[in-house]
Structures are given as structure tokens and as C-alpha cells.
PDB file of C-alpha atoms in Angstrom:
ATOM      1  CA  MET U 137      16.103 -15.528   2.566  1.00  0.00           C
ATOM      2  CA  THR U 138      12.473 -14.367   2.557  1.00  0.00           C
ATOM      3  CA  TYR U 139      12.093 -10.691   3.346  1.00  0.00           C
ATOM      4  CA  ASP U 140       9.981  -9.972   6.425  1.00  0.00           C
ATOM      5  CA  PRO U 141       9.198  -6.263   7.011  1.00  0.00           C
ATOM      6  CA  ARG U 142       8.286  -7.082  10.609  1.00  0.00           C
ATOM      7  CA  ASN U 143      12.004  -7.170  11.292  1.00  0.00           C
ATOM      8  CA  GLN U 144      12.012  -3.403  10.641  1.00  0.00           C
ATOM      9  CA  GLY U 145       8.892  -2.748  12.727  1.00  0.00           C
ATOM     10  CA  ALA U 146       6.048  -3.302  10.263  1.00  0.00           C
ATOM     11  CA  GLN U 147       2.785  -4.302  11.947  1.00  0.00           C
ATOM     12  CA  CYS U 148       1.944  -7.068   9.502  1.00  0.00           C
ATOM     13  CA  ASP U 149      -0.188  -8.934  12.038  1.00  0.00           C
ATOM     14  CA  ARG U 150      -2.602  -5.940  12.150  1.00  0.00           C
ATOM     15  CA  CYS U 151      -2.526  -5.203   8.438  1.00  0.00           C
ATOM     16  CA  PRO U 152      -5.441  -6.156   6.151  1.00  0.00           C
ATOM     17  CA  LEU U 153      -2.810  -7.400   3.687  1.00  0.00           C
ATOM     18  CA  GLY U 154      -0.876  -9.309   6.347  1.00  0.00           C
ATOM     19  CA  PRO U 155      -0.676 -13.110   6.730  1.00  0.00           C
ATOM     20  CA  GLY U 156      -4.055 -13.307   8.469  1.00  0.00           C
ATOM     21  CA  GLY U 157      -5.511 -10.076   7.168  1.00  0.00           C
ATOM     22  CA  CYS U 158      -9.073  -9.760   5.917  1.00  0.00           C
ATOM     23  CA  MET U 159      -7.815  -8.801   2.452  1.00  0.00           C
ATOM     24  CA  ALA U 160      -4.592 -10.781   2.304  1.00  0.00           C
ATOM     25  CA  LEU U 161      -3.492 -12.004  -1.114  1.00  0.00           C
ATOM     26  CA  LYS U 162      -4.804 -15.509  -1.555  1.00  0.00           C
ATOM     27  CA  ALA U 163      -4.844 -18.355  -4.042  1.00  0.00           C
ATOM     28  CA  ARG U 164      -2.625 -17.537  -7.038  1.00  0.00           C
ATOM     29  CA  SER U 165      -1.589 -14.125  -5.643  1.00  0.00           C
ATOM     30  CA  ARG U 166       0.513 -14.912  -2.602  1.00  0.00           C
ATOM     31  CA  ARG U 167       1.627 -12.249  -0.172  1.00  0.00           C
ATOM     32  CA  ARG U 168       5.133 -11.233  -1.167  1.00  0.00           C
ATOM     33  CA  PRO U 169       6.430  -8.108   0.545  1.00  0.00           C
ATOM     34  CA  LEU U 170       9.196  -6.367  -1.358  1.00  0.00           C
ATOM     35  CA  ARG U 171      12.146  -4.706   0.319  1.00  0.00           C
ATOM     36  CA  ALA U 172      13.206  -1.146  -0.412  1.00  0.00           C
ATOM     37  CA  ASP U 173      15.913  -0.711  -3.046  1.00  0.00           C
ATOM     38  CA  ILE U 174      18.702   0.911  -1.001  1.00  0.00           C
ATOM     39  CA  ARG U 175      22.438   0.926  -1.721  1.00  0.00           C
ATOM     40  CA  ALA U 176      25.434   2.346   0.069  1.00  0.00           C
ATOM     41  CA  GLY U 177      26.349   5.920  -0.754  1.00  0.00           C
ATOM     42  CA  GLN U 178      22.871   7.070  -1.781  1.00  0.00           C
ATOM     43  CA  THR U 179      21.630  10.389  -0.385  1.00  0.00           C
ATOM     44  CA  VAL U 180      18.305  10.752  -2.206  1.00  0.00           C
ATOM     45  CA  ALA U 181      15.286   8.474  -1.779  1.00  0.00           C
ATOM     46  CA  LEU U 182      12.324   8.202  -4.135  1.00  0.00           C
ATOM     47  CA  VAL U 183       9.184   7.415  -2.129  1.00  0.00           C
ATOM     48  CA  THR U 184       6.526   5.292  -3.845  1.00  0.00           C
ATOM     49  CA  SER U 185       3.126   4.164  -2.602  1.00  0.00           C
ATOM     50  CA  ALA U 186       3.030   0.369  -3.024  1.00  0.00           C
ATOM     51  CA  PRO U 187       4.543  -2.296  -5.273  1.00  0.00           C
ATOM     52  CA  ALA U 188       2.609  -3.442  -8.317  1.00  0.00           C
ATOM     53  CA  SER U 189       1.227  -6.961  -8.069  1.00  0.00           C
ATOM     54  CA  ASP U 190       3.657  -8.191 -10.745  1.00  0.00           C
ATOM     55  CA  ASP U 191       6.763  -6.380  -9.467  1.00  0.00           C
ATOM     56  CA  ASP U 192       9.858  -8.506  -8.875  1.00  0.00           C
ATOM     57  CA  ARG U 193      11.442  -5.507  -7.176  1.00  0.00           C
ATOM     58  CA  ILE U 194      10.211  -2.064  -6.279  1.00  0.00           C
ATOM     59  CA  MET U 195       9.300   0.007  -9.364  1.00  0.00           C
ATOM     60  CA  SER U 196       9.993  -2.517 -12.096  1.00  0.00           C
ATOM     61  CA  GLY U 197       8.151  -3.221 -15.331  1.00  0.00           C
ATOM     62  CA  ARG U 198       7.020  -0.322 -17.538  1.00  0.00           C
ATOM     63  CA  ALA U 199       6.969   2.099 -14.601  1.00  0.00           C
ATOM     64  CA  GLY U 200      10.559   1.172 -13.849  1.00  0.00           C
ATOM     65  CA  VAL U 201      11.596   1.879 -17.435  1.00  0.00           C
ATOM     66  CA  GLU U 202       9.826   5.241 -17.297  1.00  0.00           C
ATOM     67  CA  LEU U 203      11.580   6.067 -14.016  1.00  0.00           C
ATOM     68  CA  HIS U 204      14.948   5.098 -15.488  1.00  0.00           C
ATOM     69  CA  ASN U 205      14.382   7.442 -18.437  1.00  0.00           C
ATOM     70  CA  GLN U 206      13.233  10.301 -16.214  1.00  0.00           C
ATOM     71  CA  LEU U 207      16.288  10.006 -13.981  1.00  0.00           C
ATOM     72  CA  SER U 208      18.545   9.922 -17.030  1.00  0.00           C
ATOM     73  CA  VAL U 209      17.021  13.161 -18.333  1.00  0.00           C
ATOM     74  CA  ALA U 210      17.495  14.681 -14.851  1.00  0.00           C
ATOM     75  CA  GLY U 211      21.191  13.825 -14.976  1.00  0.00           C
ATOM     76  CA  THR U 212      21.438  10.761 -12.764  1.00  0.00           C
ATOM     77  CA  GLN U 213      20.814   7.000 -12.763  1.00  0.00           C
ATOM     78  CA  ARG U 214      18.611   4.689 -10.747  1.00  0.00           C
ATOM     79  CA  ARG U 215      21.541   3.139  -8.932  1.00  0.00           C
ATOM     80  CA  ASN U 216      22.292   6.577  -7.463  1.00  0.00           C
ATOM     81  CA  VAL U 217      18.916   6.915  -5.725  1.00  0.00           C
ATOM     82  CA  ALA U 218      17.036   4.686  -3.304  1.00  0.00           C
ATOM     83  CA  VAL U 219      13.446   3.604  -3.998  1.00  0.00           C
ATOM     84  CA  ILE U 220      11.430   3.148  -0.814  1.00  0.00           C
ATOM     85  CA  PRO U 221       7.723   2.186  -0.709  1.00  0.00           C
ATOM     86  CA  LEU U 222       5.293   3.430   1.917  1.00  0.00           C
ATOM     87  CA  GLN U 223       3.945  -0.122   2.104  1.00  0.00           C
ATOM     88  CA  SER U 224       5.782  -3.319   1.276  1.00  0.00           C
ATOM     89  CA  CYS U 225       2.915  -5.397  -0.106  1.00  0.00           C
ATOM     90  CA  ALA U 226       0.951  -5.009  -3.311  1.00  0.00           C
ATOM     91  CA  TYR U 227      -2.803  -4.607  -3.323  1.00  0.00           C
ATOM     92  CA  PRO U 228      -4.799  -7.702  -4.294  1.00  0.00           C
ATOM     93  CA  ALA U 229      -5.122  -7.729  -8.080  1.00  0.00           C
ATOM     94  CA  GLY U 230      -8.207  -8.891  -9.922  1.00  0.00           C
ATOM     95  CA  ALA U 231      -8.001 -12.074 -11.940  1.00  0.00           C
ATOM     96  CA  ARG U 232      -8.152 -10.144 -15.216  1.00  0.00           C
ATOM     97  CA  ASP U 233      -7.297  -6.584 -14.273  1.00  0.00           C
ATOM     98  CA  SER U 234      -4.725  -5.198 -11.838  1.00  0.00           C
ATOM     99  CA  SER U 235      -4.903  -1.564 -12.937  1.00  0.00           C
ATOM    100  CA  GLY U 236      -7.616  -0.638 -10.431  1.00  0.00           C
ATOM    101  CA  ALA U 237      -6.326  -2.740  -7.545  1.00  0.00           C
ATOM    102  CA  ALA U 238      -5.648   0.214  -5.239  1.00  0.00           C
ATOM    103  CA  LYS U 239      -9.075   1.798  -5.827  1.00  0.00           C
ATOM    104  CA  ARG U 240     -10.842  -1.519  -5.273  1.00  0.00           C
ATOM    105  CA  PHE U 241      -8.911  -2.042  -2.057  1.00  0.00           C
ATOM    106  CA  GLU U 242      -9.721   1.454  -0.754  1.00  0.00           C
ATOM    107  CA  SER U 243     -13.406   0.927  -1.551  1.00  0.00           C
ATOM    108  CA  ARG U 244     -13.478  -2.447   0.216  1.00  0.00           C
ATOM    109  CA  LEU U 245     -11.637  -1.083   3.243  1.00  0.00           C
ATOM    110  CA  LYS U 246     -14.141   1.772   3.487  1.00  0.00           C
ATOM    111  CA  GLN U 247     -17.033  -0.717   3.356  1.00  0.00           C
ATOM    112  CA  LEU U 248     -15.528  -2.851   6.117  1.00  0.00           C
ATOM    113  CA  ARG U 249     -14.958   0.161   8.348  1.00  0.00           C
ATOM    114  CA  LYS U 250     -18.481   1.446   7.766  1.00  0.00           C
ATOM    115  CA  ALA U 251     -20.036  -1.934   8.592  1.00  0.00           C
ATOM    116  CA  HIS U 252     -17.882  -2.322  11.700  1.00  0.00           C
ATOM    117  CA  ALA U 253     -18.746   1.157  12.958  1.00  0.00           C
ATOM    118  CA  ALA U 254     -22.459   0.487  12.407  1.00  0.00           C
ATOM    119  CA  LYS U 255     -22.257  -2.753  14.378  1.00  0.00           C
ATOM    120  CA  LEU U 256     -20.441  -1.052  17.240  1.00  0.00           C
ATOM    121  CA  ARG U 257     -23.124   1.638  17.470  1.00  0.00           C
ATOM    122  CA  ALA U 258     -25.877  -0.968  17.273  1.00  0.00           C
ATOM    123  CA  ASP U 259     -24.298  -2.849  20.185  1.00  0.00           C
ATOM    124  CA  ASN U 260     -23.656   0.324  22.195  1.00  0.00           C
ATOM    125  CA  LYS U 261     -26.202   3.094  21.748  1.00  0.00           C
ATOM    126  CA  LYS U 262     -24.078   5.501  23.799  1.00  0.00           C
ATOM    127  CA  LEU U 263     -21.177   5.292  21.371  1.00  0.00           C
ATOM    128  CA  SER U 264     -20.798   8.404  19.212  1.00  0.00           C
ATOM    129  CA  ALA U 265     -20.217   8.239  15.456  1.00  0.00           C
ATOM    130  CA  THR U 266     -16.728   9.669  15.934  1.00  0.00           C
ATOM    131  CA  GLU U 267     -15.848   7.022  18.518  1.00  0.00           C
ATOM    132  CA  ALA U 268     -17.253   4.233  16.353  1.00  0.00           C
ATOM    133  CA  ASN U 269     -15.373   5.419  13.267  1.00  0.00           C
ATOM    134  CA  SER U 270     -12.142   5.677  15.235  1.00  0.00           C
ATOM    135  CA  ALA U 271     -12.584   2.129  16.550  1.00  0.00           C
ATOM    136  CA  ALA U 272     -13.339   0.910  13.023  1.00  0.00           C
ATOM    137  CA  GLU U 273     -10.117   2.457  11.707  1.00  0.00           C
ATOM    138  CA  GLU U 274      -8.251   0.725  14.530  1.00  0.00           C
ATOM    139  CA  ALA U 275      -9.879  -2.603  13.659  1.00  0.00           C
ATOM    140  CA  TYR U 276      -9.211  -2.135   9.943  1.00  0.00           C
ATOM    141  CA  PRO U 277      -6.036  -0.042   9.657  1.00  0.00           C
ATOM    142  CA  HIS U 278      -4.608   1.039   6.327  1.00  0.00           C
ATOM    143  CA  PRO U 279      -1.516  -0.887   5.123  1.00  0.00           C
ATOM    144  CA  ILE U 280       0.426   2.395   4.886  1.00  0.00           C
ATOM    145  CA  SER U 281      -0.179   2.991   8.599  1.00  0.00           C
ATOM    146  CA  CYS U 282       0.833  -0.557   9.495  1.00  0.00           C
ATOM    147  CA  CYS U 283       3.995  -0.246   7.398  1.00  0.00           C
ATOM    148  CA  ARG U 284       4.931   3.218   8.696  1.00  0.00           C
ATOM    149  CA  PRO U 285       7.486   1.959  11.290  1.00  0.00           C
ATOM    150  CA  ARG U 286       9.239  -0.038   8.565  1.00  0.00           C
ATOM    151  CA  PHE U 287       9.167   2.963   6.227  1.00  0.00           C
ATOM    152  CA  GLU U 288      10.680   5.240   8.883  1.00  0.00           C
ATOM    153  CA  HIS U 289      13.376   2.637   9.469  1.00  0.00           C
ATOM    154  CA  ASP U 290      14.192   2.575   5.756  1.00  0.00           C
ATOM    155  CA  ILE U 291      14.438   6.382   5.391  1.00  0.00           C
ATOM    156  CA  ARG U 292      16.537   6.887   8.527  1.00  0.00           C
ATOM    157  CA  GLY U 293      19.644   7.646   6.446  1.00  0.00           C
ATOM    158  CA  PHE U 294      17.925   9.985   3.970  1.00  0.00           C
ATOM    159  CA  LYS U 295      17.205  13.682   4.384  1.00  0.00           C
ATOM    160  CA  ASN U 296      16.247  14.220   0.740  1.00  0.00           C
ATOM    161  CA  LEU U 297      12.986  12.665  -0.449  1.00  0.00           C
ATOM    162  CA  ILE U 298      11.125  12.808  -3.765  1.00  0.00           C
ATOM    163  CA  ALA U 299       7.527  11.619  -3.416  1.00  0.00           C
ATOM    164  CA  LEU U 300       6.255   9.928  -6.582  1.00  0.00           C
ATOM    165  CA  GLY U 301       2.522  10.521  -6.823  1.00  0.00           C
ATOM    166  CA  LYS U 302      -0.337  11.736  -4.673  1.00  0.00           C
ATOM    167  CA  VAL U 303      -0.553   8.591  -2.529  1.00  0.00           C
ATOM    168  CA  ALA U 304       3.137   8.846  -1.667  1.00  0.00           C
ATOM    169  CA  ALA U 305       3.156  12.620  -1.120  1.00  0.00           C
ATOM    170  CA  ASN U 306       0.133  13.215   1.104  1.00  0.00           C
ATOM    171  CA  PRO U 307       1.152  10.916   3.994  1.00  0.00           C
ATOM    172  CA  LEU U 308       4.489  12.739   4.125  1.00  0.00           C
ATOM    173  CA  LEU U 309       3.118  16.268   3.819  1.00  0.00           C
ATOM    174  CA  GLY U 310      -0.246  15.840   5.520  1.00  0.00           C
ATOM    175  CA  GLY U 311      -3.540  16.716   3.884  1.00  0.00           C
ATOM    176  CA  ASN U 312      -5.185  15.317   0.806  1.00  0.00           C
ATOM    177  CA  LYS U 313      -4.187  17.452  -2.181  1.00  0.00           C
ATOM    178  CA  SER U 314      -4.021  16.527  -5.845  1.00  0.00           C
ATOM    179  CA  ILE U 315      -0.619  15.752  -7.299  1.00  0.00           C
ATOM    180  CA  ASP U 316      -1.218  18.464  -9.904  1.00  0.00           C
ATOM    181  CA  SER U 317      -1.232  21.049  -7.112  1.00  0.00           C
ATOM    182  CA  LEU U 318       1.681  19.431  -5.258  1.00  0.00           C
ATOM    183  CA  ASP U 319       4.062  18.864  -8.182  1.00  0.00           C
ATOM    184  CA  GLY U 320       7.328  20.744  -7.827  1.00  0.00           C
ATOM    185  CA  GLY U 321       6.691  22.113  -4.341  1.00  0.00           C
ATOM    186  CA  MET U 322       9.752  22.310  -2.101  1.00  0.00           C
ATOM    187  CA  HIS U 323       9.012  21.413   1.515  1.00  0.00           C
ATOM    188  CA  GLU U 324      11.245  21.358   4.564  1.00  0.00           C
ATOM    189  CA  LEU U 325       9.668  19.460   7.423  1.00  0.00           C
ATOM    190  CA  GLU U 326      10.359  16.981  10.167  1.00  0.00           C
ATOM    191  CA  ILE U 327       9.615  13.314   9.501  1.00  0.00           C
ATOM    192  CA  ALA U 328      10.294  10.708  12.185  1.00  0.00           C
ATOM    193  CA  GLY U 329      12.109  13.335  14.236  1.00  0.00           C
ATOM    194  CA  ILE U 330      14.559  14.338  11.493  1.00  0.00           C
ATOM    195  CA  PRO U 331      14.435  17.524   9.353  1.00  0.00           C
ATOM    196  CA  ARG U 332      14.072  16.551   5.695  1.00  0.00           C
ATOM    197  CA  LYS U 333      13.506  18.071   2.278  1.00  0.00           C
ATOM    198  CA  VAL U 334      10.548  16.706   0.323  1.00  0.00           C
ATOM    199  CA  VAL U 335       9.609  17.366  -3.307  1.00  0.00           C
ATOM    200  CA  PRO U 336       6.457  15.747  -4.745  1.00  0.00           C
ATOM    201  CA  THR U 337       6.021  14.963  -8.426  1.00  0.00           C
ATOM    202  CA  PHE U 338       4.009  12.726 -10.726  1.00  0.00           C
ATOM    203  CA  SER U 339       4.439   8.968 -10.442  1.00  0.00           C
ATOM    204  CA  PRO U 340       5.937   7.161 -13.454  1.00  0.00           C
ATOM    205  CA  LYS U 341       2.734   5.126 -13.667  1.00  0.00           C
ATOM    206  CA  LEU U 342       0.653   8.281 -14.078  1.00  0.00           C
ATOM    207  CA  VAL U 343       3.105   9.706 -16.614  1.00  0.00           C
ATOM    208  CA  LEU U 344       2.656   6.558 -18.704  1.00  0.00           C
ATOM    209  CA  LYS U 345      -1.082   7.270 -18.758  1.00  0.00           C
ATOM    210  CA  ARG U 346      -0.738  11.042 -19.294  1.00  0.00           C
ATOM    211  CA  SER U 347       2.340  11.635 -21.427  1.00  0.00           C
ATOM    212  CA  SER U 348       1.720  15.389 -21.362  1.00  0.00           C
ATOM    213  CA  LEU U 349       2.977  15.318 -17.756  1.00  0.00           C
ATOM    214  CA  ARG U 350       6.414  14.013 -18.754  1.00  0.00           C
ATOM    215  CA  PRO U 351       8.134  17.415 -19.264  1.00  0.00           C
ATOM    216  CA  SER U 352       6.896  18.572 -15.870  1.00  0.00           C
ATOM    217  CA  ALA U 353       8.088  15.369 -14.184  1.00  0.00           C
ATOM    218  CA  HIS U 354      11.517  15.760 -15.824  1.00  0.00           C
ATOM    219  CA  ALA U 355      11.755  19.392 -14.705  1.00  0.00           C
ATOM    220  CA  THR U 356      10.711  18.615 -11.131  1.00  0.00           C
ATOM    221  CA  LEU U 357      13.197  15.760 -10.752  1.00  0.00           C
ATOM    222  CA  ALA U 358      16.020  17.955 -12.060  1.00  0.00           C
ATOM    223  CA  LYS U 359      15.000  20.843  -9.791  1.00  0.00           C
ATOM    224  CA  ALA U 360      14.797  18.566  -6.746  1.00  0.00           C
ATOM    225  CA  LEU U 361      18.267  17.152  -7.343  1.00  0.00           C
ATOM    226  CA  ARG U 362      19.712  20.653  -7.722  1.00  0.00           C
ATOM    227  CA  TRP U 363      17.999  21.772  -4.517  1.00  0.00           C
ATOM    228  CA  PHE U 364      19.296  18.783  -2.578  1.00  0.00           C
ATOM    229  CA  ARG U 365      22.889  19.490  -3.549  1.00  0.00           C
ATOM    230  CA  GLY U 366      22.603  23.238  -2.947  1.00  0.00           C
ATOM    231  CA  ALA U 367      22.786  24.203  -6.617  1.00  0.00           C
ATOM    232  CA  LEU U 368      19.316  25.719  -6.882  1.00  0.00           C
ATOM    233  CA  HIS U 369      19.656  29.464  -6.525  1.00  0.00           C
ATOM    234  CA  TRP U 370      16.703  31.780  -6.111  1.00  0.00           C
ATOM    235  CA  LEU U 371      17.023  35.528  -5.824  1.00  0.00           C
ATOM    236  CA  GLU U 372      14.121  37.224  -4.089  1.00  0.00           C
ATOM    237  CA  PRO U 373      12.765  39.841  -6.521  1.00  0.00           C
ATOM    238  CA  ASP U 374      12.433  43.508  -5.594  1.00  0.00           C
ATOM    239  CA  ASN U 375       8.788  44.410  -5.193  1.00  0.00           C
ATOM    240  CA  LEU U 376       7.760  47.951  -6.029  1.00  0.00           C
ATOM    241  CA  TRP U 377       4.311  49.064  -4.933  1.00  0.00           C
ATOM    242  CA  GLN U 378       2.882  51.765  -7.174  1.00  0.00           C
ATOM    243  CA  PRO U 379       6.275  52.625  -8.768  1.00  0.00           C
ATOM    244  CA  SER U 380       6.877  56.070 -10.114  1.00  0.00           C
ATOM    245  CA  PRO U 381       7.483  56.593 -13.878  1.00  0.00           C
ATOM    246  CA  ALA U 382      11.210  56.968 -13.149  1.00  0.00           C
ATOM    247  CA  GLN U 383      11.307  53.558 -11.451  1.00  0.00           C
ATOM    248  CA  LEU U 384       9.684  51.772 -14.379  1.00  0.00           C
TER     249      LEU U 384
END
């Protein structure tokens, strides 16, 4: 049976990557949404941004191998954790190069919004730039926003989330910070009305490009798993302001 994320609330009919979207996959690259990899008994979910254009399932290929190795070093296996994407569809890949698909998509989406906002202001001189930009974002929403209801449906049984990469972390945490600054942070916040623990770290795809990040990714995964099961113990240090010689 073909997977349809609309059954879990995804707004595919509004999405630029949807069946009638302005940037839907065409010709040789058909639209093929991938379902989250969720199994019974799992309590931890890895949150990814989007599938790769050649993925048969979420986080496969070289990135999947890297993830498998990282989880093994952290003391667990892939079958013990869910893998849930923020959006179900891959970005359109170029005929010869898929590595920059996300950046090309973001650039094209920005161009479409800018042109739409300009047209709205040209047609209505009283419309402010803020109002025009807001209307443009509504006309050309981001796939992550359109897929958010489906994502929240998929994570409903998970209170422990590990965000793999900047694009996965920032929509959960809010803001627009680099993954270098976010890596290893431990956050407790409410997502979709449920208190959850969130730990961001580097995506396996980025680790493949920057192997120097691998030890940090291993350490963060291990720390997150310990925190989730209550085995991460931190003793608040005693702070002494201007200690006397006897206290040193």
C-alpha cells in the first residue's frame, strides 16, 4: 500500500513538494513520501530533516551506515530507536547532483516568496511589506510546516527526542542557531502539548563530510541515552567567591 502522510494530517495539497506543488518532483524523480521508522517498544526517537532523494527508507545509504555505527558506539542499535523525519518528501534532486538539493530548494522558495510579495504590493499599494511577506509565506509554505501535523502525530508516543542536525533541531527548539552551538545541549520543553526532552547533535550526513565531528556525535548520543533513562548524574559544584587561603 502506498504511504500517504495526509492520513496523519500532512497538508500535502498546500506543500510545494505536494502532488500539485510548484516544486513537486517531476519526470524521473517522482514524489515518494517515506514513512517514519517506528516499532513497538521504542522510547527514543531520532528526528531528521528530510529523506534523501535516493532513500528507500528513512536514513538509509551511507548516512544510515554512519548512524548504525554511531548508535553501536553509544551502546544501542537502530532497531531500538525510532527515526522520524520533519518532512516526508525529499527535495528535488538535480540531474547530476543531489548533494545541494536542500539549498537549491530553499533558494528557489525564497525567490518565489519574494516575487509573490512584490506582486501583492504592486497590486495593493496600501499593503505593508510585513503583510505582503506573510501572505507570500502562506502562498508558498515550507514543506516542514506542511508536514508538521504528521510529524506531531508520529512523535505522540515519544518523550525523548534526539535532533540530528541544525535543520531538525531549530524547528523543535525555536531560533536559528548553528549545530556547533547546539550540539549536546539538554532541553526540556513542551512540543505538541507534551513535555519532552530534546538533545541536538550533528547529523550523520554532516559527520561523513567532517569526520572530526564523529567523537562529539558519539559522546552526545551516549549522553542523551543516559539522560533519558535517568543515568546521567550531575552534582552542582560548590562555588566559592574570593575564597580564603584556608579554603583553597
